[in-house]
């Protein structure tokens, strides 16, 4: 497998990788709703936006989303590798 090509393909093809992969999955929608509510509650607890604490919370949340996207990408690449092995 040409890993560089597959990585590039993933980056170009999946503009909203999480949304495209999760699609209409009910469990994912439920978990996303719980996460959204947790973020909303956190925002209310730390004083909403424009505070140093909220900016740190936002940075943490964005870091977790970036981590989640990287895991999705790695799972995609693992699937591509597995497919190639199975076709041999």
PDB file of C-alpha atoms in Angstrom:
ATOM      1  CA  UNK A   1       0.000   0.000   0.000  1.00  0.00           C
ATOM      2  CA  UNK A   2       1.221   3.474  -0.825  1.00  0.00           C
ATOM      3  CA  UNK A   3       0.670   4.996   2.624  1.00  0.00           C
ATOM      4  CA  UNK A   4       1.525   8.531   1.498  1.00  0.00           C
ATOM      5  CA  UNK A   5      -1.031   8.352  -1.299  1.00  0.00           C
ATOM      6  CA  UNK A   6      -3.716   6.915   0.986  1.00  0.00           C
ATOM      7  CA  UNK A   7      -3.054   9.604   3.592  1.00  0.00           C
ATOM      8  CA  UNK A   8      -3.333  12.287   0.920  1.00  0.00           C
ATOM      9  CA  UNK A   9      -6.524  10.657  -0.408  1.00  0.00           C
ATOM     10  CA  UNK A  10      -8.024  10.682   3.095  1.00  0.00           C
ATOM     11  CA  UNK A  11      -7.118  14.343   3.608  1.00  0.00           C
ATOM     12  CA  UNK A  12      -8.576  15.384   0.244  1.00  0.00           C
ATOM     13  CA  UNK A  13     -11.649  13.159   0.250  1.00  0.00           C
ATOM     14  CA  UNK A  14     -12.934  13.442   3.797  1.00  0.00           C
ATOM     15  CA  UNK A  15     -13.590  17.130   4.457  1.00  0.00           C
ATOM     16  CA  UNK A  16     -15.727  16.193   7.451  1.00  0.00           C
ATOM     17  CA  UNK A  17     -14.256  12.780   8.206  1.00  0.00           C
ATOM     18  CA  UNK A  18     -16.087  12.231  11.481  1.00  0.00           C
ATOM     19  CA  UNK A  19     -19.454  13.294  10.035  1.00  0.00           C
ATOM     20  CA  UNK A  20     -18.997  11.326   6.836  1.00  0.00           C
ATOM     21  CA  UNK A  21     -17.962   8.167   8.653  1.00  0.00           C
ATOM     22  CA  UNK A  22     -20.505   8.462  11.466  1.00  0.00           C
ATOM     23  CA  UNK A  23     -23.261   9.373   9.015  1.00  0.00           C
ATOM     24  CA  UNK A  24     -26.654   8.761  10.586  1.00  0.00           C
ATOM     25  CA  UNK A  25     -25.385   6.373  13.260  1.00  0.00           C
ATOM     26  CA  UNK A  26     -27.748   6.802  16.198  1.00  0.00           C
ATOM     27  CA  UNK A  27     -25.213   5.858  18.861  1.00  0.00           C
ATOM     28  CA  UNK A  28     -22.724   8.397  17.547  1.00  0.00           C
ATOM     29  CA  UNK A  29     -25.452  11.077  17.514  1.00  0.00           C
ATOM     30  CA  UNK A  30     -26.326  10.231  21.131  1.00  0.00           C
ATOM     31  CA  UNK A  31     -22.689  10.401  22.219  1.00  0.00           C
ATOM     32  CA  UNK A  32     -22.187  13.682  20.326  1.00  0.00           C
ATOM     33  CA  UNK A  33     -25.234  15.137  22.054  1.00  0.00           C
ATOM     34  CA  UNK A  34     -23.843  14.148  25.461  1.00  0.00           C
ATOM     35  CA  UNK A  35     -20.465  15.668  24.557  1.00  0.00           C
ATOM     36  CA  UNK A  36     -22.095  18.889  23.315  1.00  0.00           C
ATOM     37  CA  UNK A  37     -24.069  19.194  26.546  1.00  0.00           C
ATOM     38  CA  UNK A  38     -20.919  18.614  28.589  1.00  0.00           C
ATOM     39  CA  UNK A  39     -19.110  21.374  26.691  1.00  0.00           C
ATOM     40  CA  UNK A  40     -22.086  23.711  27.164  1.00  0.00           C
ATOM     41  CA  UNK A  41     -22.147  22.959  30.905  1.00  0.00           C
ATOM     42  CA  UNK A  42     -18.411  23.482  31.133  1.00  0.00           C
ATOM     43  CA  UNK A  43     -18.704  26.819  29.335  1.00  0.00           C
ATOM     44  CA  UNK A  44     -21.347  27.948  31.808  1.00  0.00           C
ATOM     45  CA  UNK A  45     -19.204  26.840  34.734  1.00  0.00           C
ATOM     46  CA  UNK A  46     -16.084  28.714  33.679  1.00  0.00           C
ATOM     47  CA  UNK A  47     -17.689  31.937  32.550  1.00  0.00           C
ATOM     48  CA  UNK A  48     -18.338  31.348  28.877  1.00  0.00           C
ATOM     49  CA  UNK A  49     -16.011  32.926  26.313  1.00  0.00           C
ATOM     50  CA  UNK A  50     -13.303  35.557  26.561  1.00  0.00           C
ATOM     51  CA  UNK A  51     -11.837  34.303  29.811  1.00  0.00           C
ATOM     52  CA  UNK A  52      -8.434  32.699  30.208  1.00  0.00           C
ATOM     53  CA  UNK A  53     -10.015  29.614  31.765  1.00  0.00           C
ATOM     54  CA  UNK A  54     -12.480  29.194  28.895  1.00  0.00           C
ATOM     55  CA  UNK A  55      -9.685  29.641  26.355  1.00  0.00           C
ATOM     56  CA  UNK A  56      -7.805  26.808  28.075  1.00  0.00           C
ATOM     57  CA  UNK A  57     -10.935  24.660  28.014  1.00  0.00           C
ATOM     58  CA  UNK A  58     -11.393  25.401  24.309  1.00  0.00           C
ATOM     59  CA  UNK A  59      -7.777  24.490  23.630  1.00  0.00           C
ATOM     60  CA  UNK A  60      -8.254  21.201  25.497  1.00  0.00           C
ATOM     61  CA  UNK A  61     -11.480  20.385  23.637  1.00  0.00           C
ATOM     62  CA  UNK A  62      -9.904  21.218  20.270  1.00  0.00           C
ATOM     63  CA  UNK A  63      -6.914  19.034  21.130  1.00  0.00           C
ATOM     64  CA  UNK A  64      -9.266  16.131  21.857  1.00  0.00           C
ATOM     65  CA  UNK A  65     -11.079  16.648  18.542  1.00  0.00           C
ATOM     66  CA  UNK A  66      -7.733  16.706  16.715  1.00  0.00           C
ATOM     67  CA  UNK A  67      -6.766  13.495  18.493  1.00  0.00           C
ATOM     68  CA  UNK A  68     -10.100  11.930  17.516  1.00  0.00           C
ATOM     69  CA  UNK A  69      -9.577  12.876  13.859  1.00  0.00           C
ATOM     70  CA  UNK A  70      -6.076  11.383  13.874  1.00  0.00           C
ATOM     71  CA  UNK A  71      -7.485   8.131  15.270  1.00  0.00           C
ATOM     72  CA  UNK A  72     -10.109   8.055  12.507  1.00  0.00           C
ATOM     73  CA  UNK A  73      -7.368   8.592   9.927  1.00  0.00           C
ATOM     74  CA  UNK A  74      -5.252   5.808  11.420  1.00  0.00           C
ATOM     75  CA  UNK A  75      -8.247   3.451  11.411  1.00  0.00           C
ATOM     76  CA  UNK A  76      -8.840   4.302   7.748  1.00  0.00           C
ATOM     77  CA  UNK A  77      -5.213   3.583   6.905  1.00  0.00           C
ATOM     78  CA  UNK A  78      -5.300   0.316   8.875  1.00  0.00           C
ATOM     79  CA  UNK A  79      -8.390  -0.696   6.908  1.00  0.00           C
ATOM     80  CA  UNK A  80      -6.592   0.071   3.647  1.00  0.00           C
ATOM     81  CA  UNK A  81      -3.614  -2.029   4.774  1.00  0.00           C
ATOM     82  CA  UNK A  82      -5.864  -4.896   5.829  1.00  0.00           C
ATOM     83  CA  UNK A  83      -7.704  -4.782   2.495  1.00  0.00           C
ATOM     84  CA  UNK A  84      -4.440  -4.951   0.615  1.00  0.00           C
ATOM     85  CA  UNK A  85      -3.315  -7.969   2.687  1.00  0.00           C
ATOM     86  CA  UNK A  86      -6.612  -9.750   2.067  1.00  0.00           C
ATOM     87  CA  UNK A  87      -6.361  -9.247  -1.694  1.00  0.00           C
ATOM     88  CA  UNK A  88      -2.964 -10.948  -1.863  1.00  0.00           C
TER      89      UNK A  88
END
